[in-house]
Coordinates of C-alpha atoms and ligand atoms in Angstrom, one line a residue:
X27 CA 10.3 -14.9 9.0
X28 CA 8.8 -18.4 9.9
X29 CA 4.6 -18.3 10.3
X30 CA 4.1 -18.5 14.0
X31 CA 3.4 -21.6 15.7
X32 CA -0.5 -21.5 15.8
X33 CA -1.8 -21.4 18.8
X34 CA -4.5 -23.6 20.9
X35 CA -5.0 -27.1 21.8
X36 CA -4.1 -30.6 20.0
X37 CA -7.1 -30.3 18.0
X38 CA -6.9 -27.6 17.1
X39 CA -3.3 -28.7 15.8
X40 CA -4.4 -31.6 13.8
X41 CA -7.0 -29.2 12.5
X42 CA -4.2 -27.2 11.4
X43 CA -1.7 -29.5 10.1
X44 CA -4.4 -30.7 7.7
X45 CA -4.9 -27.4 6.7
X46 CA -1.8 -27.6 4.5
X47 CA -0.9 -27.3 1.3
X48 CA -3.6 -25.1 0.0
X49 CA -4.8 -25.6 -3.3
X50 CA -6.7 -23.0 -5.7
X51 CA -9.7 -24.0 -7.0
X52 CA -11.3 -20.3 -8.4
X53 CA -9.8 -16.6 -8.6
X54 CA -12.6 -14.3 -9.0
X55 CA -11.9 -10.9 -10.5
X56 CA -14.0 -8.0 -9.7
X57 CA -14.1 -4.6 -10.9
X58 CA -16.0 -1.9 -8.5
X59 CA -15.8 1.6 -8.9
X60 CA -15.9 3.7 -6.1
X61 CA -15.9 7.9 -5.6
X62 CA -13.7 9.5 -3.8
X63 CA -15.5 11.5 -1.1
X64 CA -13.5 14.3 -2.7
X65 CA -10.9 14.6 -5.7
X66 CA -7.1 13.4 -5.0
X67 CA -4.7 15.4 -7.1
X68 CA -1.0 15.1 -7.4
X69 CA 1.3 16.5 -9.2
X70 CA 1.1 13.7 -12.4
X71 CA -3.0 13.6 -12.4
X72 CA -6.3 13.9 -10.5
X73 CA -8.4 10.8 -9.7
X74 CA -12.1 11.3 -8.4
X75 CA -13.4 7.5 -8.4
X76 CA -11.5 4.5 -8.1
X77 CA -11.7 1.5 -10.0
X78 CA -10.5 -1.3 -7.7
X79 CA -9.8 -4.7 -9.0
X80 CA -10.4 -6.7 -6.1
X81 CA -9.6 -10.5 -5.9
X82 CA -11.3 -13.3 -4.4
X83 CA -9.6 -16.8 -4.2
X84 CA -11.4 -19.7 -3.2
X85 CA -9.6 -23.3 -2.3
X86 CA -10.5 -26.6 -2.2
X87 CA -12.4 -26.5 0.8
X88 CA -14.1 -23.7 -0.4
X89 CA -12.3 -21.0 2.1
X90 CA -11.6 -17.9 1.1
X91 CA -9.0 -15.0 0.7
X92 CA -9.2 -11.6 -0.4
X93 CA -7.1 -9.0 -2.3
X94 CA -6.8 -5.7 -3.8
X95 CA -5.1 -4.2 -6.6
X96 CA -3.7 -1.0 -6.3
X97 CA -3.0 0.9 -9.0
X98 CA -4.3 4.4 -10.3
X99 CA -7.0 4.3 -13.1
X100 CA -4.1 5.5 -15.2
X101 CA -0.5 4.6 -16.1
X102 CA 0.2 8.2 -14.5
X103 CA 1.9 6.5 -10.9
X104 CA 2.8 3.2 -11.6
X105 CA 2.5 1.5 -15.4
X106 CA -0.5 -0.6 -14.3
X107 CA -4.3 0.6 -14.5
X108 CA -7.1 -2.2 -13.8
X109 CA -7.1 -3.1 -17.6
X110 CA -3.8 -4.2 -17.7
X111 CA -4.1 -5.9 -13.9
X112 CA -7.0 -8.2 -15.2
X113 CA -5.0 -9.6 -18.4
X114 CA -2.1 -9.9 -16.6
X115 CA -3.7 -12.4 -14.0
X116 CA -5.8 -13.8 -16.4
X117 CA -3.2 -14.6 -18.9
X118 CA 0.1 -15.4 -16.2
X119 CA -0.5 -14.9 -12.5
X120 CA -3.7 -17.4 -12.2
X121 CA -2.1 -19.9 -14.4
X122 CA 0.7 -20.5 -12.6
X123 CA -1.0 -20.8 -9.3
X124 CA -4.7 -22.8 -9.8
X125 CA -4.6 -26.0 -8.5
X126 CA -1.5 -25.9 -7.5
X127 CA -0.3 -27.1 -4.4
X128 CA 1.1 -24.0 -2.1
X129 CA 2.7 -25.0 1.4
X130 CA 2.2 -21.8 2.4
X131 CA 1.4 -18.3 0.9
X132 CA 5.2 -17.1 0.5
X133 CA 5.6 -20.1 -1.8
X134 CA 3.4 -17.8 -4.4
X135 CA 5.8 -14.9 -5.3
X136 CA 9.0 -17.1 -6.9
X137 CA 6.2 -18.7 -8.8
X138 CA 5.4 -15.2 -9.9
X139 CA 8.5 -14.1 -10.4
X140 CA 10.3 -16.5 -12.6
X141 CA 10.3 -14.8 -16.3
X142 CA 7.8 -12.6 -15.6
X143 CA 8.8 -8.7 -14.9
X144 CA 6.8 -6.0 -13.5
X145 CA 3.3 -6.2 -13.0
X146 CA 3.6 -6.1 -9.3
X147 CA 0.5 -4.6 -8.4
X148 CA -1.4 -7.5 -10.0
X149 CA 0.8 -10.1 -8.7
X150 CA 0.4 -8.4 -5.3
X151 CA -3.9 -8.7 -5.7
X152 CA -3.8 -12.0 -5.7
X153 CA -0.6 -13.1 -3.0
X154 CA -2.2 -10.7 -0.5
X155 CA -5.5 -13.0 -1.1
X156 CA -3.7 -15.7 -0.5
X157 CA -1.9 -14.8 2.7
X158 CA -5.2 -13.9 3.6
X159 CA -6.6 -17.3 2.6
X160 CA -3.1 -18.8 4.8
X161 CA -4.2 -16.4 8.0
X162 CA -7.8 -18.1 7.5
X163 CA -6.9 -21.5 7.5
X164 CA -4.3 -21.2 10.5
X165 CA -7.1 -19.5 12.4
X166 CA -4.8 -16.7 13.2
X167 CA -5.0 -12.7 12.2
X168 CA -2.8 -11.4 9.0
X169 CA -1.3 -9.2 11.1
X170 CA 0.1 -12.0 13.5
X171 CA 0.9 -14.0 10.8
X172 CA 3.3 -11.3 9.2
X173 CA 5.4 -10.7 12.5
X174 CA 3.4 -7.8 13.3
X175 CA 3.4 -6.5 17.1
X176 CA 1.9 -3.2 17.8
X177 CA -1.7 -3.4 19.0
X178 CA -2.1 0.0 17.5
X179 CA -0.7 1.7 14.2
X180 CA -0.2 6.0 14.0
X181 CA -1.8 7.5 11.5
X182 CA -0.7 10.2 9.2
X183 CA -2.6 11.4 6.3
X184 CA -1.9 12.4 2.5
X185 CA -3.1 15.8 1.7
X186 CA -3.1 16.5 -2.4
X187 CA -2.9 19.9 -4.5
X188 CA -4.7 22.3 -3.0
X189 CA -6.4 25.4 -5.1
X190 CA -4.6 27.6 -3.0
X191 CA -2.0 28.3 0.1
X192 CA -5.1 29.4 2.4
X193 CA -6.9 26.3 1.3
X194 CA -4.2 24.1 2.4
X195 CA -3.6 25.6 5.4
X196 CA -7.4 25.1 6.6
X197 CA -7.2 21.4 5.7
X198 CA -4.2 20.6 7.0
X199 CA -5.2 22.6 10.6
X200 CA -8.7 20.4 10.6
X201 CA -6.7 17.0 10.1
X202 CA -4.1 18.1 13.2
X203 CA -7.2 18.8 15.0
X204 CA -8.3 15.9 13.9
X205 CA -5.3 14.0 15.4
X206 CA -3.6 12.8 12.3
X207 CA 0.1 12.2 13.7
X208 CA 2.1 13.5 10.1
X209 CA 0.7 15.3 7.4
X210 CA 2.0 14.6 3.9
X211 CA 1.4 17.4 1.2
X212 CA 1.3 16.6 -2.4
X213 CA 3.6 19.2 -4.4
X214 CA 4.4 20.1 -7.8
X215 CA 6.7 22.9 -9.5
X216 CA 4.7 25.9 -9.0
X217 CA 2.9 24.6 -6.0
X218 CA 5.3 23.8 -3.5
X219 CA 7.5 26.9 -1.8
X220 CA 4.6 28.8 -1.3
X221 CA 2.2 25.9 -0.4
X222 CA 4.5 24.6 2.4
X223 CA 6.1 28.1 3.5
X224 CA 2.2 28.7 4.5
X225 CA 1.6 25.3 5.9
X226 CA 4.4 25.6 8.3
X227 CA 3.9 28.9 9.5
X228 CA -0.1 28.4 10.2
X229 CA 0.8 24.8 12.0
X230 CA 4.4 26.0 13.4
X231 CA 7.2 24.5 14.0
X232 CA 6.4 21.6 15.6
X233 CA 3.9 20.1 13.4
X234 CA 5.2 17.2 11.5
X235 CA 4.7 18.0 7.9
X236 CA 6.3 16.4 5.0
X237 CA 6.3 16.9 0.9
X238 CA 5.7 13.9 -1.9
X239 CA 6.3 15.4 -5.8
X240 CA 5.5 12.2 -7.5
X241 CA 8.2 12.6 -9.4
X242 CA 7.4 16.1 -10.8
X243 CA 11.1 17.6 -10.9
X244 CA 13.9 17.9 -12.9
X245 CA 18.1 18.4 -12.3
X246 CA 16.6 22.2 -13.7
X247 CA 14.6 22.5 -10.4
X248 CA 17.4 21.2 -8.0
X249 CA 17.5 25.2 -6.5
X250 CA 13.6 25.0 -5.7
X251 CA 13.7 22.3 -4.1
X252 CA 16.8 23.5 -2.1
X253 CA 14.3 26.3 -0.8
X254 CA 12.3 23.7 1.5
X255 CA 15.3 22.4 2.9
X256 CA 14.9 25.5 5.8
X257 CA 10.8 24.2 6.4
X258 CA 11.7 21.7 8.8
X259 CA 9.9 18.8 6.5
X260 CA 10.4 15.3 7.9
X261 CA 11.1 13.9 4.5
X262 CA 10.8 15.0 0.9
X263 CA 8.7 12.1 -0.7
X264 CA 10.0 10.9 -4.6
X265 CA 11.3 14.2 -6.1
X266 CA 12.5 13.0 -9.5
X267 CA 11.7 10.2 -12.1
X268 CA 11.0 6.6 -10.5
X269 CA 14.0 5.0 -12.1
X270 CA 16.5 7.6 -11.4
X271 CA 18.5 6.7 -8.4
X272 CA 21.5 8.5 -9.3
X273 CA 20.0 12.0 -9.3
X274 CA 18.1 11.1 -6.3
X275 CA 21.9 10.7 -4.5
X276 CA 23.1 13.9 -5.9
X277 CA 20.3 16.0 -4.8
X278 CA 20.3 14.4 -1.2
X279 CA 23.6 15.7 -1.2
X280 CA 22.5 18.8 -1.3
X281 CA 19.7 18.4 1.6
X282 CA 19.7 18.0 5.0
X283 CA 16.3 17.2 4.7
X284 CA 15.8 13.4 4.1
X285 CA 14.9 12.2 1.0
X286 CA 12.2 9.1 1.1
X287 CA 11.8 7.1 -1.7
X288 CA 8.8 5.8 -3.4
X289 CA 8.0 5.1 -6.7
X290 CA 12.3 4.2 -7.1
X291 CA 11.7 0.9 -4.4
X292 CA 10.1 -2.0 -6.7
X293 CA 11.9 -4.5 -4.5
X294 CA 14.4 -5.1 -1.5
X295 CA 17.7 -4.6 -4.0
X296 CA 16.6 -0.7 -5.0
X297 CA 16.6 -0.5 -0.9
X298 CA 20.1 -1.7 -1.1
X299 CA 21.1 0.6 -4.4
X300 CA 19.7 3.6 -2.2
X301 CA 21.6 3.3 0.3
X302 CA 24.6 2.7 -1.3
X303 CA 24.4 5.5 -3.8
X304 CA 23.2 7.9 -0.6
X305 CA 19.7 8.7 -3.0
X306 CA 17.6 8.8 -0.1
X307 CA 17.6 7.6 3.9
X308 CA 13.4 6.5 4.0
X309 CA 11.6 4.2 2.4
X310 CA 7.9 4.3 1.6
X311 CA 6.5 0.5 1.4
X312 CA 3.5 -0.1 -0.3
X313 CA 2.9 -3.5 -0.6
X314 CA 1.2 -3.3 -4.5
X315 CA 4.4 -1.4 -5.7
X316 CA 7.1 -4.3 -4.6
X317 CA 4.2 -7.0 -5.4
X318 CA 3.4 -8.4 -2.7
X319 CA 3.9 -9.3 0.8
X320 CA 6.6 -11.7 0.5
X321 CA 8.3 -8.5 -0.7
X322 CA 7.3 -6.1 1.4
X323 CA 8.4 -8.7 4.6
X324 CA 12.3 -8.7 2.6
X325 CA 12.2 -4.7 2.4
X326 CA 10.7 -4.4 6.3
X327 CA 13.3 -6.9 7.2
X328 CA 16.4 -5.1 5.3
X329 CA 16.0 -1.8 6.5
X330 CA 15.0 -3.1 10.2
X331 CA 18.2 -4.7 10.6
X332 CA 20.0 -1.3 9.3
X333 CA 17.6 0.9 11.2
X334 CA 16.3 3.0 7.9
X335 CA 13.4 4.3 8.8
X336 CA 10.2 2.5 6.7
X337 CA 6.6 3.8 6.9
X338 CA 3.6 2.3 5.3
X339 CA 2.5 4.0 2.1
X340 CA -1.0 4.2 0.8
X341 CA -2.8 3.8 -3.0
X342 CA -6.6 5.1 -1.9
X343 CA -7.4 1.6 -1.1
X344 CA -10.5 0.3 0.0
X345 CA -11.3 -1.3 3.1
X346 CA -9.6 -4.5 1.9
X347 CA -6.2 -3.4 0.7
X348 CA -6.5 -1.5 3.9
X349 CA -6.2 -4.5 5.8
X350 CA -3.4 -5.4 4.5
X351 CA -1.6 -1.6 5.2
X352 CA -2.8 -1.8 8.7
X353 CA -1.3 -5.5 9.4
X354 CA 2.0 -4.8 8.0
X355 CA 2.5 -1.5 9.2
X356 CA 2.0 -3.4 12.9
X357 CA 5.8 -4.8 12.1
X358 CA 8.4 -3.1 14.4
X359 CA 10.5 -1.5 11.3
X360 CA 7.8 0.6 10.6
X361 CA 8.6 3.9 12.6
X362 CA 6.7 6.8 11.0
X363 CA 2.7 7.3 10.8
X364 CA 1.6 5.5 7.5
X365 CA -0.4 7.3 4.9
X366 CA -2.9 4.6 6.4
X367 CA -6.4 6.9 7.3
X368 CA -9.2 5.6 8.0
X369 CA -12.3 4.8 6.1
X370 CA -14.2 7.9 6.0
X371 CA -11.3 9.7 4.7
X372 CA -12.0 8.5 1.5
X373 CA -15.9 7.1 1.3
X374 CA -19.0 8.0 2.1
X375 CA -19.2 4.2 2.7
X376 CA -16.3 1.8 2.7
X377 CA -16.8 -1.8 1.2
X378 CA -15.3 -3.6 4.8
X379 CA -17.4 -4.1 8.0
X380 CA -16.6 -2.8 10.6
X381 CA -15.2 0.1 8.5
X382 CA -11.6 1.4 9.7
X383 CA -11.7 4.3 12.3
X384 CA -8.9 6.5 13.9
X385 CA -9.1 7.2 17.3
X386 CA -8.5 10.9 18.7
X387 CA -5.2 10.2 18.9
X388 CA -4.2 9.2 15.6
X389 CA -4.5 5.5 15.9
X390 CA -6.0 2.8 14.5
X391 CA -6.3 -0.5 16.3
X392 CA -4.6 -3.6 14.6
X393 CA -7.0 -6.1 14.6
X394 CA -5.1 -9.5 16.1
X395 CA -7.8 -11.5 17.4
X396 CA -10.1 -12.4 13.8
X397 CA -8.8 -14.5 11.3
X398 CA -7.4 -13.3 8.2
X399 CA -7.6 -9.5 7.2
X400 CA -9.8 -8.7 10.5
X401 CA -12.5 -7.4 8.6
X402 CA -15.6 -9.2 7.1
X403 CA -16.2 -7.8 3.1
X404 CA -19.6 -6.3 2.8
X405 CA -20.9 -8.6 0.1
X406 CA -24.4 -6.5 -0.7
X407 CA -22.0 -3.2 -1.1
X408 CA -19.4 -4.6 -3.2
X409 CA -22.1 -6.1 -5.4
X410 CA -23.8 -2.6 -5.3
X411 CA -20.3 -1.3 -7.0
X412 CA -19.4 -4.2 -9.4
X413 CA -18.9 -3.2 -12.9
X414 CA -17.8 -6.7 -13.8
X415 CA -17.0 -10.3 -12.6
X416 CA -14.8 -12.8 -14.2
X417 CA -14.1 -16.8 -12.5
X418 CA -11.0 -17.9 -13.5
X419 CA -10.7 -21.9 -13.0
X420 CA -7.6 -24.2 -13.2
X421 CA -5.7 -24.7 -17.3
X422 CA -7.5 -27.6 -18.5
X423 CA -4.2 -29.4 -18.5
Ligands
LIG22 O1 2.5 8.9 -4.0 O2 1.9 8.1 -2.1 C1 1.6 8.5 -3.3 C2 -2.1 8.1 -3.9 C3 -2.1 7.6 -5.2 C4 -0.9 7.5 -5.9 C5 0.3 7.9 -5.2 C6 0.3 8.2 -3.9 C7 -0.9 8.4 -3.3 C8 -1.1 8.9 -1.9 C9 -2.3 8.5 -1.2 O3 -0.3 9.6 -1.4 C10 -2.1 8.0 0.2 C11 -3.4 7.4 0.8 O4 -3.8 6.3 0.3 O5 -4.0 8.1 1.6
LIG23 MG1 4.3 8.9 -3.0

C-alpha cells in the first residue's frame, strides 16, 4: 500500500515534500507501570499492573513519534517482558535506525529484520513511533496513512478467568449491556465446559461469545475441547502451543467451530502455513506480536485478498498502543469486533488525552482528522508513572 497523496494546497505540498527523509536524532525509552483497574488472568498467568515500555522518537526537526511495547511482564505469552525489550533496542533496534535517513516509516522493518530474529514486540515499539512520527510530518491521521476507512471501529471485549461460572455470567451480562459487540472468554483445562456452557445459556443463543486458551491444551484434551463445539462459539482462540501448526490443522478437523489463531501468526508466511495445512480459518493481528506495522499491513493485506476473516487483537495497552489498534483495525479486512475496549476498561486513568471511549453501541470513533496517533500523550501522567528513562543518541560512528 502506497502513503496517500497528502492532501491541501501547494504549500502545503512543498511543506511536505521537504518533510522527507526523516532522520532520528533521539529514541527515549520509558518504563511506566500502570494497575490494572482489576486483575487479568489467563490460562498461562495473572498480571495486575503493567509495565509498559513506551518509546519516544524525536527527529531532526525535533518532531515526534510515539510507541508502545506490548508484551506481558513475563515471558508467560510471548518470550519478551520489558527487560529484554529495552536491551534489545538499546543494543540492535536503535542502532540501526539513528541518524539514518528513512524515506518513509516502512523503510524501518527490513532494516530490522536483516539477521536479527524475534524480538518483535520491541521492534514493533519503535516502527509504530515512527509511523507515527511519518503521519506527523505528512499532517495526516495514522489511521489514513495505513489505508484505514471506517469512521468507526466495533468493539468486543476480553473477559479473563473468572472465580466461578456465576461470576462469569454476571460480567459477561454487564458488558452486553454495556454494548460490547463480542465477548471473548479466557479458558483453561478445568475452566472452560462449564464456564462457557453457563455463559451461553445466561446470554442465549444469539450472543456472540468466543473462547481464547492461550495455548493451555494438549493432543490429551482434543475430546474437551470437542465438547464446545455444540456452544455456538464464533471462534476458539489459540488452543495449543504457539509453534504447533500441525496439531492446530488436525484438531480443526475435528471442529466445526473455527479455530483463530494467535500466538502461531508471527508474520504473513504462518498466515499462509495456516491456511494451507487447514490449522485454523481466523486470524488475530496484533501488531507487537508480527513487529510491527509494516507487518501487520502484509497480514491485513493477505488475508483481505483471500477473505479470511482478521480482527484486531489486544495486549492491555495503554492509551498509546491503543492508537495504533484503533487505526489499523479502521482497514476494511478487519471484519470482527477487536479485543480493542476503551480506556476505562482497564484504568482508573489512561495516559492519552482525550482517553478512548465506546459509544452505546459498541463503537469507538477512528480518529481521521489529527495528525499522527489522534491522541495528545498526557505528559504530567506519564511522568507521574515513570519508573525509568533512558535517551538513546546516534553510534558515535
Ligand atoms: O491472548 O489475546 C490474548 C492479554 C494479554 C495477553 C494475551 C492476550 C490478552 C488479551 C487482552 O486477550 C485483550 C485486551 O487487550 O483487552
Ligand atoms: Mg489470544
Amino acid at each position: 500500500m502506497t502513503p496517500p497523496t497528502p492532501p491541501g494546497s501547494a504549500p502545503e505540498r512543498v511543506l511536505v515534500s521537504s518533510a522527507f527523509p526523516m532522520r532520528l536524532r533521539e529514541i527515549h525509552l520509558r518504563e511506566i507501570q500502570m494497575p490494572l483497574k482489576e486483575p487479568f488472568r489467563i490460562s498461562s498467568g495473572v498480571q495486575t499492573v503493567r509495565r509498559i515500555l513506551l518509546v519516544r522518537v524525536i527527529d531532526e526537526d525535533g518532531r515526534e513519534g510515539w510507541g508502545e511495547c506490548t508484551c506481558g511482564e513475563r515471558p508467560n505469552y510471548s518470550p519478551e517482558t520489558p527487560d529484554t525489550a529495552w536491551l534489545a533496542i538499546r543494543e540492535w533496534v536503535a542502532p540501526r535506525l539513528l541518524g539514518r535517513d528513512l524515506a518513509t516509516a516502512r523503510a524501518a522493518r527490513p532494516l530490522l529484520e536483516q539477521n536479527f530474529r524475534g524480538h518483535s514486540m520491541a521492534k514493533s515499539a519503535v516502527e509504530t513511533a515512527i509511523w507515527d512520527l511519518e503521519a506527523k510530518r505528512r499532517g495526516v491521521a495514522l489511521a489514513v496513512l495505513l489505508g484505514g476507512e471506517r469512521e468507526e471501529i466495533e468493539v468486543g471485549i476480553s473477559l479473563g478467568i473468572q472465580a466461578s461460572p456465576a461470576a462469569l455470567v454476571e460480567k459477561a451480562q454487564a458488558c452486553l449491556a454495556r454494548g460490547y459487540r463480542k465477548i471473548k472468554i479466557k479458558i483453561g483445562p478445568g475452566e472452560d465446559v462449564e464456564f462457557l456452557t453457563a455463559a451461553r445459556a445466561a446470554l442465549g443463543p444469539e450472543a456472540p461469545l468466543m473462547a481464547d486458551a492461550n495455548s493451555a491444551y494438549t493432543t490429551a484434551d482434543f475430546d474437551r475441547l470437542v465438547a464446545l463445539d455444540d456452544l455456538g462459539l464464533l471462534m476458539i482462540e489459540q488452543p495449543l502451543a504457539w509453534d504447533d501448526l500441525l496439531r492446530h490443522a488436525i484438531l480443526q478437523r475435528r471442529l466445526k467451530t473455527p479455530i483463530c489463531l494467535d500466538e502461531s501468526i508471527g508474520h504473513v508466511d504462518r498466515v499462509e502455513d495456516m491456511l494451507a495445512l487447514g490449522a485454523g480459518r481466523i486470524v488475530n493481528l496484533k501488531v507487537g506480536r508480527v513487529g510491527g506495522l509494516a507487518s501487520a499491513l502484509a497480514i491485513h493485506d493477505f488475508c483481505h485478498a483471500r477473505a479470511v476473516p482478521v480482527w484486531c487483537g489486544g495486549m492491555l495497552e495503554s492509551g498509546v498502543g491503543r492508537a495504533v489498534n484503533v487505526a489499523i483495525a479502521s482497514l476494511p479486512g478487519f471484519t470482527i469486533p477487536g479485543d480493542v475496549s476503551p480506556s476505562e476498561r482497564y484504568w482508573e486513568r489512561d495516559i492519552v488525552r482525550p482517553e478512548w471511549t465506546m459509544s452505546e453501541n459498541g463503537r469507538i470513533r477512528v480518529p481521521r482528522d489529527r495528525p499522527g496517533l489522534g491522541v495528545e500523550v498526557d505528559l504530567d501522567r506519564v511522568e507521574n508513572l515513570t519508573a525509568r528513562v533512558e535517551v538513546l543518541t546516534p553510534p558515535a560512528n
